[in-house]
Every structure is written in C-alpha cells, then in structure tokens.
mmCIF file of C-alpha atoms in Angstrom:
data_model
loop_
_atom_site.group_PDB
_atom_site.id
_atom_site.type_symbol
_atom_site.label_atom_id
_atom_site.label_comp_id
_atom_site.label_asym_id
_atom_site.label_seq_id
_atom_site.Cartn_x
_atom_site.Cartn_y
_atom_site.Cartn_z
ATOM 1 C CA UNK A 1 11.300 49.694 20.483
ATOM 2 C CA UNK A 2 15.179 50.344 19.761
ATOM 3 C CA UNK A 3 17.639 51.058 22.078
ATOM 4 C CA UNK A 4 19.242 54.350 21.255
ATOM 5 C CA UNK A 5 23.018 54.178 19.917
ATOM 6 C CA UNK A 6 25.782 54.404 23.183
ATOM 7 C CA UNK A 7 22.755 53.893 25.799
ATOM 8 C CA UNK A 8 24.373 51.970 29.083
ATOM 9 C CA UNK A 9 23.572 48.791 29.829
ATOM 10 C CA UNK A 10 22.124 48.702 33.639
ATOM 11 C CA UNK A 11 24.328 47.066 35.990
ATOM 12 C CA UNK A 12 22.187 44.700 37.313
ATOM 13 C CA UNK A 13 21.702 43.256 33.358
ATOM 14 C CA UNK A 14 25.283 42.965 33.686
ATOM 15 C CA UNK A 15 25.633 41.342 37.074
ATOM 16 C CA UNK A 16 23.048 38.764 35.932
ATOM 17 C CA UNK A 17 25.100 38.063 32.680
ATOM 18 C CA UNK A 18 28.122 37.680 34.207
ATOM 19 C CA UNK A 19 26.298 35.117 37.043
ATOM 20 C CA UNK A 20 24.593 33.156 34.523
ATOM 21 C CA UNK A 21 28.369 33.146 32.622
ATOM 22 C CA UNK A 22 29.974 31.669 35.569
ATOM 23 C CA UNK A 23 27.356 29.234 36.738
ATOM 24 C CA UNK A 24 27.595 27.612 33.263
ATOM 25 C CA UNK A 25 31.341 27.417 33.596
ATOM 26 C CA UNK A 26 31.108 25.733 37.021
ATOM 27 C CA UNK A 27 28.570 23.390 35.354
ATOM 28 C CA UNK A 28 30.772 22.481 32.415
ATOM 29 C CA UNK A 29 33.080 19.540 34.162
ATOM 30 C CA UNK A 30 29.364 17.969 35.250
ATOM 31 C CA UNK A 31 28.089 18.363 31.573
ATOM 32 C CA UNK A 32 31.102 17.082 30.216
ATOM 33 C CA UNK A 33 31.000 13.763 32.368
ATOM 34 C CA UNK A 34 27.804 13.777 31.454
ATOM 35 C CA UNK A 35 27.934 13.642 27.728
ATOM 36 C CA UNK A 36 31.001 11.531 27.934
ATOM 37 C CA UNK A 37 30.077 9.138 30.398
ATOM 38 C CA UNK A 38 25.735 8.892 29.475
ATOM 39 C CA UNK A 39 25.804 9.826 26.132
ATOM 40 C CA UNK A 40 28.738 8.159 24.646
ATOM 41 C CA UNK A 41 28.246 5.075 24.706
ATOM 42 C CA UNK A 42 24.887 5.555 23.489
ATOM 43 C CA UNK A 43 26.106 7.004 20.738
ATOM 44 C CA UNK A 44 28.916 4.562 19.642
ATOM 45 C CA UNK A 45 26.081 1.940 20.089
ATOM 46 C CA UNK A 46 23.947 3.853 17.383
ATOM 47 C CA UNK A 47 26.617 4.356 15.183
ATOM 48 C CA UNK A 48 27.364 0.384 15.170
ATOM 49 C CA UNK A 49 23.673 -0.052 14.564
ATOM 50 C CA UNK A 50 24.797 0.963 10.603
ATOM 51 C CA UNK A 51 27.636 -0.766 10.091
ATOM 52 C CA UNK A 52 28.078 -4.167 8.762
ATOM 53 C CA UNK A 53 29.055 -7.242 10.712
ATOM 54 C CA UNK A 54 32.562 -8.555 10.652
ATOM 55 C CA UNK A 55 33.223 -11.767 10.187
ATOM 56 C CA UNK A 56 34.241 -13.412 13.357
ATOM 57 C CA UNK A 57 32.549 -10.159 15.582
ATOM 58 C CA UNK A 58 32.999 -6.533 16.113
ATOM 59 C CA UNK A 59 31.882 -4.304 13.068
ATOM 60 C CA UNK A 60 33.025 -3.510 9.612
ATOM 61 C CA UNK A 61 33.141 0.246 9.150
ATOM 62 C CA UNK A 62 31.072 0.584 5.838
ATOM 63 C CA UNK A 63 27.256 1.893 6.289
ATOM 64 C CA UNK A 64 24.603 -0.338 6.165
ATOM 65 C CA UNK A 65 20.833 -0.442 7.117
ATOM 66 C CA UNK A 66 20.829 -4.202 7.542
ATOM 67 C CA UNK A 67 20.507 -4.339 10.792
ATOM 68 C CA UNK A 68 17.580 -2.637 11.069
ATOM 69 C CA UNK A 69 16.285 -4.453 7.991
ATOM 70 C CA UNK A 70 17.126 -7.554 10.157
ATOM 71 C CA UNK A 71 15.190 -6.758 12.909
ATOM 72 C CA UNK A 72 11.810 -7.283 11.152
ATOM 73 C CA UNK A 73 12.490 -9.522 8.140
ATOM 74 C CA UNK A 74 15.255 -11.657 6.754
ATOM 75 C CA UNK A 75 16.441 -13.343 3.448
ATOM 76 C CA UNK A 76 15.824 -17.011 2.670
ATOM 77 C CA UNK A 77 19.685 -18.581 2.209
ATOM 78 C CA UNK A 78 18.754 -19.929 -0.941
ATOM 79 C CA UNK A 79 16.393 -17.813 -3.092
ATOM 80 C CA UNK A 80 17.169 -14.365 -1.580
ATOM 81 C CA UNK A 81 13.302 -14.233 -0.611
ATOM 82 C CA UNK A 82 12.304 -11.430 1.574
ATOM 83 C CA UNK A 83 10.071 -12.901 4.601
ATOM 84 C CA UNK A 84 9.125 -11.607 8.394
ATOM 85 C CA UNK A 85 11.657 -12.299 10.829
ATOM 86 C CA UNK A 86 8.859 -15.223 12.765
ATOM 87 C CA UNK A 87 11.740 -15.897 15.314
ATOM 88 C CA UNK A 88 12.455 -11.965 15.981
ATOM 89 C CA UNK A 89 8.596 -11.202 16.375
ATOM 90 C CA UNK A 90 7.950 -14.401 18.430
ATOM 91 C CA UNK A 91 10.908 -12.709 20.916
ATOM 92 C CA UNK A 92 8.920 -9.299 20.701
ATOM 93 C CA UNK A 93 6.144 -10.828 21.678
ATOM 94 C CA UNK A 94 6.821 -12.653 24.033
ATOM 95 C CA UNK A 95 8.580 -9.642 25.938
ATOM 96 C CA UNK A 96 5.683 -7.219 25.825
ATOM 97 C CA UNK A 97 3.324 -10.209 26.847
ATOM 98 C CA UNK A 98 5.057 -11.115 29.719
ATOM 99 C CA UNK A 99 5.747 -7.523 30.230
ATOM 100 C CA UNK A 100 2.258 -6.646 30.484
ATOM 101 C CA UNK A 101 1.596 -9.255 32.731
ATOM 102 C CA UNK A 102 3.998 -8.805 35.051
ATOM 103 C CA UNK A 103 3.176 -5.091 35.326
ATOM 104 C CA UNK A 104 -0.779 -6.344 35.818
ATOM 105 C CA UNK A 105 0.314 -9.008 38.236
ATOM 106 C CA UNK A 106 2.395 -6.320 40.683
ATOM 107 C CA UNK A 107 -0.448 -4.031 40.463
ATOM 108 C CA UNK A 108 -3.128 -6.707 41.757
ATOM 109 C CA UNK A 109 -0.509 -7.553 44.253
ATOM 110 C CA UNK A 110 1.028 -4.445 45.236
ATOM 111 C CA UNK A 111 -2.592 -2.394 46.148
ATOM 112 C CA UNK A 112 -3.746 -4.181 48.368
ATOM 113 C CA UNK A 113 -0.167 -4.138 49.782
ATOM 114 C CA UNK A 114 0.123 -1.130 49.507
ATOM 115 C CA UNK A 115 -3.271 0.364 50.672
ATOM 116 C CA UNK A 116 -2.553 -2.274 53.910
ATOM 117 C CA UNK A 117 0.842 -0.751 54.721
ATOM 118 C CA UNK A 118 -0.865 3.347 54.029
ATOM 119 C CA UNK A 119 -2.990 2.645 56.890
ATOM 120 C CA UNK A 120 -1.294 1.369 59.909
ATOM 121 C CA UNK A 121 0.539 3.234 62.364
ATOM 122 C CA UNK A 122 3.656 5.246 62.436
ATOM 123 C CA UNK A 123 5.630 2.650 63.518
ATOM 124 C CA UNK A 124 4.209 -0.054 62.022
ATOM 125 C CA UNK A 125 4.121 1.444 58.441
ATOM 126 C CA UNK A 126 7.858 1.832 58.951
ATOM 127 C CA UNK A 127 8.106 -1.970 59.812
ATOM 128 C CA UNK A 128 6.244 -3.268 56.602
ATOM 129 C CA UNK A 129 8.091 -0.476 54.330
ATOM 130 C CA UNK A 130 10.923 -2.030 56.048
ATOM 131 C CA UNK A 131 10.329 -5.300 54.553
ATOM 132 C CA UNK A 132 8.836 -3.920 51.468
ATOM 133 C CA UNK A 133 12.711 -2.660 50.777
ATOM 134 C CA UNK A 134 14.582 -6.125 51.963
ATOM 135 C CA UNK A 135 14.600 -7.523 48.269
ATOM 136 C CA UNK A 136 16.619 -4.228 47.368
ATOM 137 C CA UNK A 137 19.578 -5.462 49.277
ATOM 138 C CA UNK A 138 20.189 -9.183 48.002
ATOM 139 C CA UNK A 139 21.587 -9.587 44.387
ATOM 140 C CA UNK A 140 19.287 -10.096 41.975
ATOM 141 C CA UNK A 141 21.160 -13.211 40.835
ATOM 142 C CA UNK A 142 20.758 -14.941 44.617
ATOM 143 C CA UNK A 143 16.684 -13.601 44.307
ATOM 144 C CA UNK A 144 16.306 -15.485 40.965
ATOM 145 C CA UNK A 145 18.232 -18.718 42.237
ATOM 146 C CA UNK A 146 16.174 -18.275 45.271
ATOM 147 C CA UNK A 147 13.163 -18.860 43.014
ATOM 148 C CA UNK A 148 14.337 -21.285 40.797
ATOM 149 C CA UNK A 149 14.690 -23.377 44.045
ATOM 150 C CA UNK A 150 10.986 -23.364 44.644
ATOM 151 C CA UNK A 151 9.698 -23.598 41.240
ATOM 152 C CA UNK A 152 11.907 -27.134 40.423
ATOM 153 C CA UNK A 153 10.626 -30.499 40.561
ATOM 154 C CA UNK A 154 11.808 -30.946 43.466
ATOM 155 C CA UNK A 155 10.986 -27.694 44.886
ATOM 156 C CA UNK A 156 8.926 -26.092 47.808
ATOM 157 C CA UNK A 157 5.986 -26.046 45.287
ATOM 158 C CA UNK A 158 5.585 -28.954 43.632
ATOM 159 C CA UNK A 159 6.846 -30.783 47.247
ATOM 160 C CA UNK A 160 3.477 -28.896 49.018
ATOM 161 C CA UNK A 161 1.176 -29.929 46.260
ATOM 162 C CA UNK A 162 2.155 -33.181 46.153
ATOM 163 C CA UNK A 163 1.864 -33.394 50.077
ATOM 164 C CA UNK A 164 -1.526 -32.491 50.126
ATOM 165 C CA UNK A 165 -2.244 -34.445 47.380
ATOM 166 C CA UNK A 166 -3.300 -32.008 44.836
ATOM 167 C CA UNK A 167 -1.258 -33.460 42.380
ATOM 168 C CA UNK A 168 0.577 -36.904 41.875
ATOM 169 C CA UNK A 169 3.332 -35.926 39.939
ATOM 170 C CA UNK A 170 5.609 -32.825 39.680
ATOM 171 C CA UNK A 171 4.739 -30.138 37.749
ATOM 172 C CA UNK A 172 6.979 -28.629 35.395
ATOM 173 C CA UNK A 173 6.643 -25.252 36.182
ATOM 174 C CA UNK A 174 10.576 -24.232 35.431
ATOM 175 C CA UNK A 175 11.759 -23.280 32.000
ATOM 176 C CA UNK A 176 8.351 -22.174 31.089
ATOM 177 C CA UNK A 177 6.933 -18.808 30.580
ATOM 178 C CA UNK A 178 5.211 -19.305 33.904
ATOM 179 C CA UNK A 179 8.487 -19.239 35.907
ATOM 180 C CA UNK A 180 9.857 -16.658 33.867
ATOM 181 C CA UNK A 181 6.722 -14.222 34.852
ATOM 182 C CA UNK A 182 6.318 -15.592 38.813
ATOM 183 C CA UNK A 183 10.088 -14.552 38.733
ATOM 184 C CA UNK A 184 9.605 -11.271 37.224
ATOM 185 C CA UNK A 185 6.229 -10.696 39.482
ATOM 186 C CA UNK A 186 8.633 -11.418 42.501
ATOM 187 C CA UNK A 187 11.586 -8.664 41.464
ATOM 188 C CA UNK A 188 9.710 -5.771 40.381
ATOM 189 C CA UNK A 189 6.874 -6.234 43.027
ATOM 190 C CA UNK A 190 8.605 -3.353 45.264
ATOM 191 C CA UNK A 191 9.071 -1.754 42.354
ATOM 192 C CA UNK A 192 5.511 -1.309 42.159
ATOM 193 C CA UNK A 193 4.079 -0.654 45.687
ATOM 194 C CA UNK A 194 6.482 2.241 46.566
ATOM 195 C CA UNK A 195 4.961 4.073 44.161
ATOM 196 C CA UNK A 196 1.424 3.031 45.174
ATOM 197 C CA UNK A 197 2.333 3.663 49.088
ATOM 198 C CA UNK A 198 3.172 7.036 48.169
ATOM 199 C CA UNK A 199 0.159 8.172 46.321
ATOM 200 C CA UNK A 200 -2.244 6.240 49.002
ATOM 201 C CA UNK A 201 -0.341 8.069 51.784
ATOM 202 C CA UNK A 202 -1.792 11.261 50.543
ATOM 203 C CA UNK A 203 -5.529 9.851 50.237
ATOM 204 C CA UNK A 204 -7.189 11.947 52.453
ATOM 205 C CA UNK A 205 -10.047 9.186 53.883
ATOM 206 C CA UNK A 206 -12.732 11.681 54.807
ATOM 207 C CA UNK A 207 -13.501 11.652 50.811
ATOM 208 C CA UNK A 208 -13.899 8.145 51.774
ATOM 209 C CA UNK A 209 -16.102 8.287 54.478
ATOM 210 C CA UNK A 210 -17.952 10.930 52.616
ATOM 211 C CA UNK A 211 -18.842 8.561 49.891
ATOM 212 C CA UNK A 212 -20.181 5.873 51.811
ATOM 213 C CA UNK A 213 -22.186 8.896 53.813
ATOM 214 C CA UNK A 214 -23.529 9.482 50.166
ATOM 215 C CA UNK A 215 -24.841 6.068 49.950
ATOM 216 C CA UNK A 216 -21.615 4.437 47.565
ATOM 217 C CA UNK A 217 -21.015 1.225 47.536
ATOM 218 C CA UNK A 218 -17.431 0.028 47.964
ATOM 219 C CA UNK A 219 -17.024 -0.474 44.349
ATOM 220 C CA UNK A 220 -18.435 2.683 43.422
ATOM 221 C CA UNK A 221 -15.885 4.806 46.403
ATOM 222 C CA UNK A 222 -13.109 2.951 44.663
ATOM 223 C CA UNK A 223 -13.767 3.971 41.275
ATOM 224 C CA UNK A 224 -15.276 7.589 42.021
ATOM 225 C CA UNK A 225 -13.215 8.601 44.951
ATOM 226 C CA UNK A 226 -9.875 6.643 45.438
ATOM 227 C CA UNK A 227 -8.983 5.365 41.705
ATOM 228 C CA UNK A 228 -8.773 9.233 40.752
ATOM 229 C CA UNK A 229 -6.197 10.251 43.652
ATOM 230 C CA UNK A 230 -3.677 7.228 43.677
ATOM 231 C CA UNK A 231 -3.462 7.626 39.818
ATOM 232 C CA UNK A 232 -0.263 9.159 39.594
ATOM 233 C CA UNK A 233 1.121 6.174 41.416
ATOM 234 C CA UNK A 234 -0.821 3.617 39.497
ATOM 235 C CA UNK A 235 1.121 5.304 36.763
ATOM 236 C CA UNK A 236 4.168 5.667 38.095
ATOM 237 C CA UNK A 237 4.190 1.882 39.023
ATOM 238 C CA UNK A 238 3.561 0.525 35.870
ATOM 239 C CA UNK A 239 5.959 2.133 33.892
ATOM 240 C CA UNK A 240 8.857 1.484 36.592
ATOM 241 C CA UNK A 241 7.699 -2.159 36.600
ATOM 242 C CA UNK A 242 6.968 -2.451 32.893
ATOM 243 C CA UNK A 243 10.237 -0.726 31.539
ATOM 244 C CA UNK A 244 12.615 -3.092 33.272
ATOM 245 C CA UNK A 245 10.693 -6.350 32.418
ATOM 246 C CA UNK A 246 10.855 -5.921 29.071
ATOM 247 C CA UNK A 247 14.847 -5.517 28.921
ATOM 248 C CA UNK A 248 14.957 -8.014 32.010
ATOM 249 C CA UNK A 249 17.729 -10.196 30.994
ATOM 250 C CA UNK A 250 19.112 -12.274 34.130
ATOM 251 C CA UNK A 251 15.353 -13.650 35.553
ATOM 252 C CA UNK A 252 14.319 -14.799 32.218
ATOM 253 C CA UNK A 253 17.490 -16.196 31.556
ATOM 254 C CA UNK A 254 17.439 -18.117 34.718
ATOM 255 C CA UNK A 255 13.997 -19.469 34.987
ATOM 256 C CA UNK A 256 13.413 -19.648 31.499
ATOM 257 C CA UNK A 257 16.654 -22.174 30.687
ATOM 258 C CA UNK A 258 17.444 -20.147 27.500
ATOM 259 C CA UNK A 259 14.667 -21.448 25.706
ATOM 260 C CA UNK A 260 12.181 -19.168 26.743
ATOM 261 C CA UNK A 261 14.098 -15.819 25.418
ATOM 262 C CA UNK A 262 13.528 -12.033 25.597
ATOM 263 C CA UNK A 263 14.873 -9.015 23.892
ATOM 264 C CA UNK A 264 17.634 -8.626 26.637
ATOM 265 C CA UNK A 265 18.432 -12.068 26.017
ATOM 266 C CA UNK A 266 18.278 -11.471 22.342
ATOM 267 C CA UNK A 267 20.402 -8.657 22.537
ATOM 268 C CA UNK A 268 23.076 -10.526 24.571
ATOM 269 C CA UNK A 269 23.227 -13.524 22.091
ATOM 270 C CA UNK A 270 24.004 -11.024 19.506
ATOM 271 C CA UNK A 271 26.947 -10.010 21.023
ATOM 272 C CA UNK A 272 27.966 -12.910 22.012
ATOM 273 C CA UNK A 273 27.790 -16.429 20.122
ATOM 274 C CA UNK A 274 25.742 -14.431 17.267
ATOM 275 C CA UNK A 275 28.568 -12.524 16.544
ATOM 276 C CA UNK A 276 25.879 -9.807 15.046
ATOM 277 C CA UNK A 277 27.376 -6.261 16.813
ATOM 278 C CA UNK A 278 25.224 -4.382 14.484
ATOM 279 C CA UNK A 279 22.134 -6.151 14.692
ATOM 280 C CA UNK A 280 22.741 -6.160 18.449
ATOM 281 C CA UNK A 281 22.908 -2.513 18.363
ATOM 282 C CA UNK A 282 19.717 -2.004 16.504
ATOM 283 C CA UNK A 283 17.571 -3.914 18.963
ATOM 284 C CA UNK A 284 19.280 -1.722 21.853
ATOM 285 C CA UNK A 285 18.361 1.309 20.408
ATOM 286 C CA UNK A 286 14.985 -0.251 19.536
ATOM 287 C CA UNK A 287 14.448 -0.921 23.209
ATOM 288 C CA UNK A 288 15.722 2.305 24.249
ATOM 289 C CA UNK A 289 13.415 4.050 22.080
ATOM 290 C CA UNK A 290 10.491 1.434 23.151
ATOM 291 C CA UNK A 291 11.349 2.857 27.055
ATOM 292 C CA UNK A 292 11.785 6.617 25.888
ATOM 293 C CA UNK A 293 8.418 6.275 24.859
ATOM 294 C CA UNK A 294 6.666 4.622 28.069
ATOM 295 C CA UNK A 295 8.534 7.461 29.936
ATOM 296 C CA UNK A 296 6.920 9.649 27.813
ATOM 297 C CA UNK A 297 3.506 8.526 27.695
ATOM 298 C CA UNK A 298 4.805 8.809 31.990
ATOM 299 C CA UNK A 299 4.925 12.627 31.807
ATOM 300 C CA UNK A 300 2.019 13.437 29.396
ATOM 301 C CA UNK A 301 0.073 11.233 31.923
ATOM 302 C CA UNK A 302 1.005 13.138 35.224
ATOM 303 C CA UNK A 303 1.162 16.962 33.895
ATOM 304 C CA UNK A 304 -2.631 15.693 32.827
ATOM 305 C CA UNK A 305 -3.369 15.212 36.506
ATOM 306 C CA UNK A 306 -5.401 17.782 38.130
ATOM 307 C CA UNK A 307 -4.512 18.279 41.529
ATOM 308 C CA UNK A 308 -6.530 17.074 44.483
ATOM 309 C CA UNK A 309 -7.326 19.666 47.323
#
C-alpha cells in the first residue's frame, strides 16, 4: 500500500519521531564516552596486533601478520624452519587446564556452600553471605600473599603436617601448579557461590519433598529435580569463575614464582622485557575473543532455559 502524494503525517508519528530524536541526542555524550573510553583502546590494541615490532619496544607502523603467525609457530634462527610454537602451546595449556580446574574445584566447593547458606534463616543467611563477600574487600595482592604464607615451607601447611607427623619433611607445594590453582580456587570461590546462592534461593523444596514422596533416592532428586532449576547458576558460575582464571595474571604470578606462567603472564612479558608490542597485542585479542566466546556460549545457554513454575 502507498501513501497518497501530500497525505499528513499523524501527529502522534511525529511526536514519537521527534522523542526518539531527542532521547538519542541526550544519549550521545554516554555513547561517546563509551566508544572512546571501552572501545578505544581496544581498538589501538588490534591495530598494534599488525604492525611490526620496533627494535627496542613500541611498534613499527608497517603491516604485518607476524604476530599472529607468532602465536602458533615460529622460525628456527638458523634454517628459517617453520615449527609449532611448543613454549606458546605449553602456556595455552596450561591456562585452560588450570582454568578448568579451578572452575571444577569452586563448583564442588561452592554447592554445598551455597545450598548450606540457601537454607538457613533470614538472619543467618545474611551472616554467611556476609562472609561469603569479605574476600571482596581486601586487595587481591594481600589475598595472594596471604596464601603464599601458608603454602611455604615454612608455612601453616607444611608446619600442621609435619606436627602430626604425616610427613617428615616440607613439602614443596609453592611455585608449582598446585599453588597456582589452590590460589586461584581461593579468589574466584565467591565468584562462584553467588551465583549458585541465587539460583538455589529460588528452589522451591516441595519439588523436593515430592520426589522423595515418589520413592527417589537422593541421587536421583538431585539429578531429576534440583540439577535442572539451579542450572542457570551452575552456568553463570562457571563462566564468571572460568573467564578470569584464564587471564589471571597476579595469583599465578605470585604462587607460581614466574616459572609456572599463563597467558596474562605471557601477555605482560611481552610488553615488558619481551619488547614484542605486537605479539602482545595478538594474544590480548586472542584472549578477548577466547572470553567473547564463553560469554556467548553464557547466553545461548540461559535463553535455552525453560522456565520453572
């Protein structure tokens, strides 16, 4: 259908036109700051991810792919042989390993926690919630230090085991992957029962009580009844555990001595003694990418979520 030629617009298309015209020039200082202050950066990052390397730091301002090139393989000084980066992928893999882990290690931890703190009292829920949160207000530095302290030779650890004689010698347990993930495990652990709190909160336990009317067995009510409804934070947990432990930077670099590196430590030494701005670059991009997509996978998981009556 056509409009015929000198027909009116209605007032009230007008009204809204002129509305929607000034809300989006109220909104333009906000999107401004926005792409300045958010996206900026990002992009001067990506657009150092193709340039060359200078010599002492900084970049050259001539296009190249070889930092991205660098991030999987590299050249053999001598020969100009094209092999796998073994050092790169080693630092890859140990990131998403320890990743994983820590995410599976909260979760253990933080449902039980969780589920306890769900179903007390008013007041008492607000108590544990309360100490849930205290980690949230001491430096993350002072947290890590905190552990180091424990984990050392001379430590709270070793000290105990050694006292009831379950070992005769201290254990190195610092500068190893194994401090590096108990620290980890310890930092994101609220991290990962908020999110579990909240979706237990809303577990309405007469499905419970139904199933074990119906003859379930605890595992079975778990898996059929409760494992469906606290989903979302299950979820929700993981990823807001997972994505910061794999750019984690100051624990590992802590408790693991420098030896025991990740890809924020990777990405650091570029910048720094490496002198490799570009390469640098491509692995923060990489990252960024490697989080878009858990945030992703996120959202395609909740809008997937039925909802629970």
């Amino acid at each position: 259908m056509t409009l015929e030629a000198g027909q009116p617009r209605s007032l009230e298309a007008e009204a809204t036109n002129r509305r929607i015209r000034r809300n989006w020039l109220l909104s333009l200082p906000a999107i401004l700051l926005l792409l300045v202050g958010a996206s900026g950066p990002l992009l001067i990052v990506l657009v150092y991810s193709f340039l060359k390397p200078g010599d002492f730091s900084g970049v050259v301002w001539e296009p190249s792919f070889n930092a991205w090139f660098q991030i999987l393989f590299s050249r053999d000084i001598f020969d100009d042989t094209v092999g796998l980066a073994d050092a790169h992928l080693t630092i890859f893999w140990r990131s998403v390993r320890l990743s994983l882990a820590t995410t599976l290690i909260t979760l253990l931890l933080g449902l039980p926690t969780a589920y306890f703190i769900a179903t007390r009292s008013g007041r008492q829920r607000t108590f544990w919630l309360f100490l849930i949160t205290i980690p949230f207000w001491t430096n993350l530095l002072i947290r890590t230090f905190a552990i180091l302290e424990m984990l050392r030779n001379e430590g709270i650890v070793n000290n105990s085991l050694m006292s009831l004689g379950l070992i005769a010698e201290p254990i190195q347990i610092l500068y190893t992957d194994t401090a590096v993930l108990i620290g980890m495990a310890y930092v994101y652990l609220p991290l990962m029962v908020l999110p579990l709190y909240a979706a237990i909160e809303r577990l309405d336990f007469r499905l419970v009580e139904a199933g074990y009317d119906l003859y379930a067995n605890r595992l079975q009510v778990f898996r059929k009844v409760i494992l469906p409804i606290i989903k979302p934070g299950i979820v929700a947990g993981s990823i807001l555990v997972f994505v910061p432990s794999l750019g984690a930077y100051v624990t590992p670099r802590v408790l693991g001595g420098g030896k025991n590196m990740m890809i924020g430590n990777f990405i650091e030494l570029q910048f720094g003694q490496g002198r490799n701005w570009p390469l640098g670059s491509s692995l923060s991009i990489l990252l960024l990418l490697i989080v878009m997509a858990a945030l992703l996978f996120y959202v395609r998981a909740s809008s997937r979520e039925e909802p629970h009556g």
